[in-house]
Short mmCIF file of C-alpha atoms in Angstrom, two decimals:
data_model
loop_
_atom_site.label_atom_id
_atom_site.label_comp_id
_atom_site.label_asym_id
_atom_site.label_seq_id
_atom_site.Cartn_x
_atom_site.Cartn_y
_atom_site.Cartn_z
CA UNK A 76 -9.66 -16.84 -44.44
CA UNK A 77 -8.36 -17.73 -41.34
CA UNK A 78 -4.76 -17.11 -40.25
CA UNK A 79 -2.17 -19.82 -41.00
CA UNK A 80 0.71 -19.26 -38.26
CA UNK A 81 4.10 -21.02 -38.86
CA UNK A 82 4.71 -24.14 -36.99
CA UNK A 83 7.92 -23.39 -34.66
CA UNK A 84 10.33 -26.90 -34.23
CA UNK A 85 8.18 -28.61 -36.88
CA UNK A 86 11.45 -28.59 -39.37
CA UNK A 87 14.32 -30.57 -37.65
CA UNK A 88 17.82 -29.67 -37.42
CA UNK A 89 19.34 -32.55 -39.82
CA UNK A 90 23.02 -32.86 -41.06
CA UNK A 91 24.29 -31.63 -44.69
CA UNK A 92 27.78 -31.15 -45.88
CA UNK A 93 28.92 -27.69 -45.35
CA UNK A 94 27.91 -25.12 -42.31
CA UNK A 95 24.23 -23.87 -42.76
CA UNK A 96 23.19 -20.57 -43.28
CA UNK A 97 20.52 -18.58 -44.72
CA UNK A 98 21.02 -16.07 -47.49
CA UNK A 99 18.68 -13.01 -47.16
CA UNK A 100 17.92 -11.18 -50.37
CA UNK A 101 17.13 -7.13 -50.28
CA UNK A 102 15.53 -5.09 -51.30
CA UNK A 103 12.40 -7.69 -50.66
CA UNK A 104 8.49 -7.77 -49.40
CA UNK A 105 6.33 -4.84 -49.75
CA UNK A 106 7.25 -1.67 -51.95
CA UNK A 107 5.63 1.61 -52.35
CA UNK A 108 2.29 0.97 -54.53
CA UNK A 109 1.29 -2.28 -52.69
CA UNK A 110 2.32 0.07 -48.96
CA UNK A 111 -0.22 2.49 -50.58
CA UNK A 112 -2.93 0.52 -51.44
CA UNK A 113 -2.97 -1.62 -48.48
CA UNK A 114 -2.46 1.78 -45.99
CA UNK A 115 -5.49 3.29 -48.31
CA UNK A 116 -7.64 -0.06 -47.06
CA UNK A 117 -6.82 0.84 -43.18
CA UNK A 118 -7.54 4.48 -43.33
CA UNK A 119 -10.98 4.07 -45.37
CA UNK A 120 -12.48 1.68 -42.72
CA UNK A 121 -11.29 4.61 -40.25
CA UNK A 122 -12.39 7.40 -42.28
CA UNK A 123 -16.17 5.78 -42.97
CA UNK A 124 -16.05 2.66 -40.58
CA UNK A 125 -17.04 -1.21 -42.23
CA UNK A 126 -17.99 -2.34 -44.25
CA UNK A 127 -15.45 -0.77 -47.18
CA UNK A 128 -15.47 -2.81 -50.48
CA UNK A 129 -12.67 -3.71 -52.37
CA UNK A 130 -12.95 -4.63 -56.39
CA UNK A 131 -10.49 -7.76 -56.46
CA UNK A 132 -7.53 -8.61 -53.83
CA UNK A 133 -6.17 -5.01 -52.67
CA UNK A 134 -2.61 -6.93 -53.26
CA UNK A 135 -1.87 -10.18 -54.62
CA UNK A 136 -1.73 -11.89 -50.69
CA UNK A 137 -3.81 -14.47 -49.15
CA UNK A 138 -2.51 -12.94 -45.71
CA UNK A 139 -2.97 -9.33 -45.94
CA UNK A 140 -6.12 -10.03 -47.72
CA UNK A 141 -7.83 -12.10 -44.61
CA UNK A 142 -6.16 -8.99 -42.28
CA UNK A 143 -7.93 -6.49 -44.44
CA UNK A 144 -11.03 -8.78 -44.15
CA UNK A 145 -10.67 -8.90 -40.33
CA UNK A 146 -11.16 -5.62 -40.02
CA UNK A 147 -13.91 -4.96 -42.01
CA UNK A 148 -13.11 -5.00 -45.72
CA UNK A 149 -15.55 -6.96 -47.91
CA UNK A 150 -13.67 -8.15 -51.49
CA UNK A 151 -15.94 -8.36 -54.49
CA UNK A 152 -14.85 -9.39 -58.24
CA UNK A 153 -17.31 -6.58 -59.81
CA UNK A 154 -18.58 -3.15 -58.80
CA UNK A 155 -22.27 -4.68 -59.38
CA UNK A 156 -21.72 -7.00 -55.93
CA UNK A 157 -21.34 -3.65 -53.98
CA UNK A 158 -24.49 -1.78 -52.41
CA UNK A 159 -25.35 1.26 -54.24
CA UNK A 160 -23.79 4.51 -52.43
CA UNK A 161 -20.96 2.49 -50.44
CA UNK A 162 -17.25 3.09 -50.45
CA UNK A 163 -15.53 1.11 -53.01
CA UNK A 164 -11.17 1.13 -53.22
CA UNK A 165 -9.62 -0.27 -56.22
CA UNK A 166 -7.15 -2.42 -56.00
CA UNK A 167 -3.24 -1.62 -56.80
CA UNK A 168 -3.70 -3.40 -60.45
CA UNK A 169 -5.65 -0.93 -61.50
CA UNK A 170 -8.82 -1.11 -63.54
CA UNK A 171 -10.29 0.08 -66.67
CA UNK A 172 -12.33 3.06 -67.55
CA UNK A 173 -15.27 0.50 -67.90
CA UNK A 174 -15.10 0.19 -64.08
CA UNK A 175 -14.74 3.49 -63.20
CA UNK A 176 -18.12 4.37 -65.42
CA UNK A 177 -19.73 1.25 -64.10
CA UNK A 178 -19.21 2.69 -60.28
CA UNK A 179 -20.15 5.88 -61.26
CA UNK A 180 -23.24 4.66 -62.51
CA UNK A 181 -24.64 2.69 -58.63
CA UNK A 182 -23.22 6.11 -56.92
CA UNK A 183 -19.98 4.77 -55.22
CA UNK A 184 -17.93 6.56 -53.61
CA UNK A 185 -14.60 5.34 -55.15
CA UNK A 186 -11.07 5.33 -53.99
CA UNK A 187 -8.55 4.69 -56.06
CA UNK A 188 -5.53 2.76 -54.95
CA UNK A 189 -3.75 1.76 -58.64
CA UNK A 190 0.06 1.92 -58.20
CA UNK A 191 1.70 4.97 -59.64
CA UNK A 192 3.33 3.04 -61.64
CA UNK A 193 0.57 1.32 -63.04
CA UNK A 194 -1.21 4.55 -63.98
CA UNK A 195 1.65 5.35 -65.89
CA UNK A 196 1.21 2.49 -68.32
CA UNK A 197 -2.50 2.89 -68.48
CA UNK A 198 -1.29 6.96 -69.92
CA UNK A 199 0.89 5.66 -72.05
CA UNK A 200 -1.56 3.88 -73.82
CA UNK A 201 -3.96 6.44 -73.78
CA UNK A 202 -1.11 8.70 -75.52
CA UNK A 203 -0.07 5.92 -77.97
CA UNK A 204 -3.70 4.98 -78.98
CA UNK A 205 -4.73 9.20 -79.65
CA UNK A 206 -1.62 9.05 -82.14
CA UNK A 207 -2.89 5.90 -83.63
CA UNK A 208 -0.53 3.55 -82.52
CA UNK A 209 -0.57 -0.24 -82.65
CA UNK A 210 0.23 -1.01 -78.51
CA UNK A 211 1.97 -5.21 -78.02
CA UNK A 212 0.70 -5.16 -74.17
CA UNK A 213 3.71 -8.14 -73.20
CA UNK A 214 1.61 -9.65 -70.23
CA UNK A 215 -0.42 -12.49 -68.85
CA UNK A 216 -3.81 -13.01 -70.20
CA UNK A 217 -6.37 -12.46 -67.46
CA UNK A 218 -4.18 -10.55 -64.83
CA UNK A 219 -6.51 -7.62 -63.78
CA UNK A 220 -3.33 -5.31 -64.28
CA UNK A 221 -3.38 -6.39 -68.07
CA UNK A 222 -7.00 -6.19 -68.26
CA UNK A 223 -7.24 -2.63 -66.72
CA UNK A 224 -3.98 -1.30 -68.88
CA UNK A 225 -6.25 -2.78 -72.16
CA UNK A 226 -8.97 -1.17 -71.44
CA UNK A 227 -7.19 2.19 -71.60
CA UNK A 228 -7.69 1.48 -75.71
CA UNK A 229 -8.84 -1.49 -76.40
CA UNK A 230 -9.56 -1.13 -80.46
CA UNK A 231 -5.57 0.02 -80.39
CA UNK A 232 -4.33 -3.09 -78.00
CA UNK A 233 -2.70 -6.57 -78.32
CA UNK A 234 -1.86 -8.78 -76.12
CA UNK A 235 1.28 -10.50 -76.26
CA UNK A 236 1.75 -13.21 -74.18
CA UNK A 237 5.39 -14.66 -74.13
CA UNK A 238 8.01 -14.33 -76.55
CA UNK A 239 6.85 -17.24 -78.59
CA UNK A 240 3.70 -15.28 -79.58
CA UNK A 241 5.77 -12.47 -80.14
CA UNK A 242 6.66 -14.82 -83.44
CA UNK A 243 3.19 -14.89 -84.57
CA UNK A 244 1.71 -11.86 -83.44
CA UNK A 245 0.14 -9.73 -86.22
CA UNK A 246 0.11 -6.00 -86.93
CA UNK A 247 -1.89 -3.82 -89.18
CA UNK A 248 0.56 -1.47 -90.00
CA UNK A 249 4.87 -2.49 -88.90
CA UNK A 250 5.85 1.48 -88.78
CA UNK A 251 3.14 2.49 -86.12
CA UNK A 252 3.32 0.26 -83.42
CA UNK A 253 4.74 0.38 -79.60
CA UNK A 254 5.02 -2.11 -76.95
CA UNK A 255 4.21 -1.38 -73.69
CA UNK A 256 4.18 -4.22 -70.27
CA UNK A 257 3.08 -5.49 -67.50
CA UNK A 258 4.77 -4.14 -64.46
CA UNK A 259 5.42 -6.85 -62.81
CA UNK A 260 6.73 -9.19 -65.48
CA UNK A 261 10.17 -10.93 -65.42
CA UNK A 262 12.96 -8.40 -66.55
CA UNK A 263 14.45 -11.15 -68.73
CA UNK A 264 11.88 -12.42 -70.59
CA UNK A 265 9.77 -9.30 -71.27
CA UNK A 266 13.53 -8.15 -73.15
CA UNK A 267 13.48 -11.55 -74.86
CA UNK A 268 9.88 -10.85 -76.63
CA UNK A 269 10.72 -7.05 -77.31
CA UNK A 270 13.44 -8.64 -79.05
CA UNK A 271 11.80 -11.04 -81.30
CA UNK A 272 8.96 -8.20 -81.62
CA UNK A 273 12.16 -5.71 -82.67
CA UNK A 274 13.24 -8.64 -85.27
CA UNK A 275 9.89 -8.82 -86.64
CA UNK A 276 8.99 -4.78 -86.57
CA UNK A 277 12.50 -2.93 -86.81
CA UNK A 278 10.21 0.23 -85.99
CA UNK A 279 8.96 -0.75 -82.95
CA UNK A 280 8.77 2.16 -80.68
CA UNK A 281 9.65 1.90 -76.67
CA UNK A 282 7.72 3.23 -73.59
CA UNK A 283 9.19 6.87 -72.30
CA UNK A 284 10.34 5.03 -69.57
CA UNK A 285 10.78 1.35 -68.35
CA UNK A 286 7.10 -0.35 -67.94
CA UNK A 287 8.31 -3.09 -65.57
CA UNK A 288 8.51 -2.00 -61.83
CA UNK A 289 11.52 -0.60 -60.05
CA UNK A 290 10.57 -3.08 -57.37
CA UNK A 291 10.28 -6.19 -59.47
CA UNK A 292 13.29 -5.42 -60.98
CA UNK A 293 15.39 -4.97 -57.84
CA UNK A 294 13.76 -8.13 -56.50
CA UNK A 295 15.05 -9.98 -59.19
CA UNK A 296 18.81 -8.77 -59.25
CA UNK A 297 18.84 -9.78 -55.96
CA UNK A 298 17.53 -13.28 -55.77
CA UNK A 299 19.93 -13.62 -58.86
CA UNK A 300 23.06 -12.54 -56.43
CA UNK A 301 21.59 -15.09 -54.22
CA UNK A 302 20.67 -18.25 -56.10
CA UNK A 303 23.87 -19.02 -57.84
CA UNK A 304 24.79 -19.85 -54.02
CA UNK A 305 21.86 -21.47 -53.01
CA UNK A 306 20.97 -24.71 -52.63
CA UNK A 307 17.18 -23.44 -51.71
CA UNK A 308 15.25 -20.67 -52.48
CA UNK A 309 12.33 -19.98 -51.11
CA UNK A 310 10.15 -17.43 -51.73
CA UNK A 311 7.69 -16.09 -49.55
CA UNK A 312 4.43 -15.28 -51.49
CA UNK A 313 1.01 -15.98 -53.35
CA UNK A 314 0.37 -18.04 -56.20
CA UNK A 315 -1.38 -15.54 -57.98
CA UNK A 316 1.65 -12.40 -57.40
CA UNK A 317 3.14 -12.45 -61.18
CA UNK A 318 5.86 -11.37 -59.37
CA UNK A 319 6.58 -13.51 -56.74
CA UNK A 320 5.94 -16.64 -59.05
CA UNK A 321 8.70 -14.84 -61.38
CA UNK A 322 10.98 -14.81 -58.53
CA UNK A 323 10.91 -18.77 -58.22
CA UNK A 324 11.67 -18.92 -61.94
CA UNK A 325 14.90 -16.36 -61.72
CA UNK A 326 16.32 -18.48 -58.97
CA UNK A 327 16.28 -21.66 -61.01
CA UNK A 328 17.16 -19.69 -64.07
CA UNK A 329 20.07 -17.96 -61.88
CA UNK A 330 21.42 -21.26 -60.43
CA UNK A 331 19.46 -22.33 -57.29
CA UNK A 332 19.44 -26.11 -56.90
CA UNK A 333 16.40 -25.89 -56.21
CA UNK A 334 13.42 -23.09 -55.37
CA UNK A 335 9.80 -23.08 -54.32
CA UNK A 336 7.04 -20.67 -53.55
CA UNK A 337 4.95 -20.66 -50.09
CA UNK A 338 2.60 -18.60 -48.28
CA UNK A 339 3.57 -19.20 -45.37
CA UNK A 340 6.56 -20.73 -43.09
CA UNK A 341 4.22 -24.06 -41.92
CA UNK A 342 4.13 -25.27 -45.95
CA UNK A 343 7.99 -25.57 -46.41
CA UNK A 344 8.43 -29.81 -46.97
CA UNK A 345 11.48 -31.32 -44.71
CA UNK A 346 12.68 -32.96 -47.40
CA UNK A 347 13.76 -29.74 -49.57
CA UNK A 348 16.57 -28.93 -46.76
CA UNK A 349 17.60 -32.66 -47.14
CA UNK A 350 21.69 -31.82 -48.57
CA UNK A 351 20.99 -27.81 -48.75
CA UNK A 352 23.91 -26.19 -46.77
CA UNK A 353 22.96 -22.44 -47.93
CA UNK A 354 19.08 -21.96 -48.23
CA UNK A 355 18.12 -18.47 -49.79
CA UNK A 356 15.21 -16.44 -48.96
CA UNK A 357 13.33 -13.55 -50.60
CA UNK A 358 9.55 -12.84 -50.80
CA UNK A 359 7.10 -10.66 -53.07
CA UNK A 360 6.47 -6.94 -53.62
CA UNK A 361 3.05 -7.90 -51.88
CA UNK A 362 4.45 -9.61 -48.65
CA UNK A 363 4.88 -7.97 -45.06
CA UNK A 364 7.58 -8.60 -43.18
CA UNK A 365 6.43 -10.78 -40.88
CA UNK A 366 5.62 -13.59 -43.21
CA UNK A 367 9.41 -13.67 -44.11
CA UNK A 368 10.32 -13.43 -40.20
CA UNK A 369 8.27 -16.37 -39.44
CA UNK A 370 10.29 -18.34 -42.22
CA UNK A 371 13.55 -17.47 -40.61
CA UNK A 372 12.47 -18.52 -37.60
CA UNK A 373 11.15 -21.73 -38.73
CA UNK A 374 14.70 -22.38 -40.65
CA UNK A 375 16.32 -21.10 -37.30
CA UNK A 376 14.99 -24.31 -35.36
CA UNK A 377 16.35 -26.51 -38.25
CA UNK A 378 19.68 -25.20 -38.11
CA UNK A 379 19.94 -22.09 -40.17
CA UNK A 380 20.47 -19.52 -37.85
CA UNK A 381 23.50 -17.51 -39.54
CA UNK A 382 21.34 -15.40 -41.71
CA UNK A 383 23.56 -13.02 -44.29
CA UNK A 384 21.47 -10.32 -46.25
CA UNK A 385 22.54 -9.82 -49.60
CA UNK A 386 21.51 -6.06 -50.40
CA UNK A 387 21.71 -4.89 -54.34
CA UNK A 388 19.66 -1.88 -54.25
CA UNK A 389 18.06 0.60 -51.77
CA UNK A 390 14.81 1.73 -52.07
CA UNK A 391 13.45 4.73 -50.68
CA UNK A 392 10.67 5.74 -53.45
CA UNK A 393 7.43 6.39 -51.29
CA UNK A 394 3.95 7.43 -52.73
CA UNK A 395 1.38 9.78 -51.71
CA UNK A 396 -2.11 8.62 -50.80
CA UNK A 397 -5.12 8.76 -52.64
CA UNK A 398 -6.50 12.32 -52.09
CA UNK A 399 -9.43 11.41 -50.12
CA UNK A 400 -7.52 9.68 -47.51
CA UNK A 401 -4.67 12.24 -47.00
CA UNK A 402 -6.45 13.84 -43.55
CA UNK A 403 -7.28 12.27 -40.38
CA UNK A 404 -10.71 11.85 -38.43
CA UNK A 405 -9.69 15.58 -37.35
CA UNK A 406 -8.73 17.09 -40.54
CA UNK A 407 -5.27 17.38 -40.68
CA UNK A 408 -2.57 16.03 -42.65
CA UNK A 409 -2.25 12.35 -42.00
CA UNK A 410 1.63 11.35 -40.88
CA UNK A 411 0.64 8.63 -43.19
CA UNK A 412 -0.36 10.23 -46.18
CA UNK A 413 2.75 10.58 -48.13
CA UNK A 414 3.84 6.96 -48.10
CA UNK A 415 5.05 4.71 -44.93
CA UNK A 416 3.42 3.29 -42.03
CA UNK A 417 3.67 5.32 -38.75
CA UNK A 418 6.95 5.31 -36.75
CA UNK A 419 6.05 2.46 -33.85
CA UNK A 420 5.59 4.48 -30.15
CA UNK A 421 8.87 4.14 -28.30
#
């Protein structure tokens, strides 16, 4: 897929009531496990050279997907579509134990690039299913996260798609069952169905620890700071990030006027700056930088150039990489492999 570059002084510089500005929401764009995965991409084609496979986007991102592609990566939805013997990586989401046997079974050499946090939902319902547990999996049908969490225990799992389902959903025994998420779910609503699910089953047991990411979480208190200012949000990222589409929702639900979702800085429409004097900006747990610098500069030639970040957390949570990629070419310890990019050359 080629590259889609924004178009510079294709938005005009119209009049609205009130000075323009641009409200910048942070913590924003990539966090650890998506850093990971996509750094674990990089370093394979360097450790074994291209092709390198990937089972399903690395990250949910049209743009760092074509990168990865440009430099060798080949995406495929199942382990069958890769060449018995080559290097597979899978992806951030996760996968099942299905997929790990099935790659096992052609001789791949798999890397695993599942977020931490991820992994820790797929042993909590390993742990909940040995001790017999009902698990309500609160999550979208179909997301490979979901998919790869179920397959931990299927016989033991339910999925429980929104909190109206949580109304009907029905359980073999009320005093053994848990519920356990998707990570990337809105904070909000994934409460709202553990509480109709606690109305229902007054037993209900929690996770250990909170299912739904540090990063989605922090995304979403700050676009919530931001909207109830905004007259705009937009958020930078790809139709298919749960999390970024969550982050249009909590700026509507939070008070924007008005909030949309794009890829990249050449789709935003004239017409939604028509009468928006404060236009906030955040973007996915999947999305570099650069995407969201190209949208400031794009609102920069219509007029928004005071840009004010609005910072509710810092994050500084960084995640080792997978173990076969923790070396360079020469055998020592990669400056890379315990989370971050490289420090630029001065």
């Amino acid at each position: 897929m080629p590259r889609i570059p924004s178009a510079r002084n294709r938005l005009k510089d119209t009049p609205v009531v009130g000075q323009k500005r641009v409200l910048l929401a942070a913590p924003r764009g990539y966090c650890a496990g998506v850093d990971r995965a996509v750094i674990a991409v990089e370093k394979a084609l360097e450790h074994y050279g291209a092709p390198v496979y990937v089972r399903k986007q690395i990250v949910h991102n049209i743009h760092v997907v074509s990168e990865l592609e440009n430099l060798g990566a080949i995406f495929v939805d199942e382990v069958d579509e890769v060449p018995h013997g080559a290097h597979i990586v899978f992806s951030a989401h996760g996968v099942s134990p299905a997929v790990v046997n099935a790659a096992a079974e052609r001789g791949l050499q798999a890397i695993d690039a599942t977020c931490p946090l991820v992994t820790k939902v797929h042993r909590e319902a390993v742990r909940f299913a040995r001790d017999d547990f009902q698990i309500l999996l609160i999550g979208h049908e179909g997301h490979e996260e979901v998919e790869g969490t179920a397959g931990e225990a299927p016989e033991h799992t339910t999925l429980v798609g929104s909190p109206e389902e949580a109304d009907t959903v029905v359980v073999r025994d009320p005093d053994r069952v848990v519920w356990l998420s998707q990570t990337t779910l809105s904070v909000d609503e994934t409460m709202e169905t553990v509480r109709r699910l606690r109305a229902r089953f007054p037993n209900l047991q929690d996770p250990p620890s909170d299912d739904i990411c540090y990063a989605t979480q922090n995304r979403q208190v700050a676009i919530k700071k931001v909207a109830r200012d905004s007259d705009l949000v937009i958020v930078v990222g790809s139709a298919n990030s749960s999390n970024s589409v969550r982050l249009v929702e909590v700026a509507l639900e939070y008070g924007a006027k008005a909030a949309y979702r794009v890829d990249f800085a050449s789709e935003v429409k004239q017409e939604w700056l028509d009468n928006a004097a404060t236009v906030g900006v955040t973007s996915g747990a999947s999305v570099p930088e650069e995407l969201v610098d190209e949208l400031l500069e794009a609102l920069a030639d219509a007029g928004y150039s005071d840009v004010e970040q609005v910072k509710t957390a810092e994050e500084d949570l960084i995640f080792s990489l997978p173990k076969e990629l923790r070396k360079d070419l020469s055998g020592e310890t990669d400056v890379r492999a315990f989370g971050g990019r490289a420090a630029p050359a001065e």
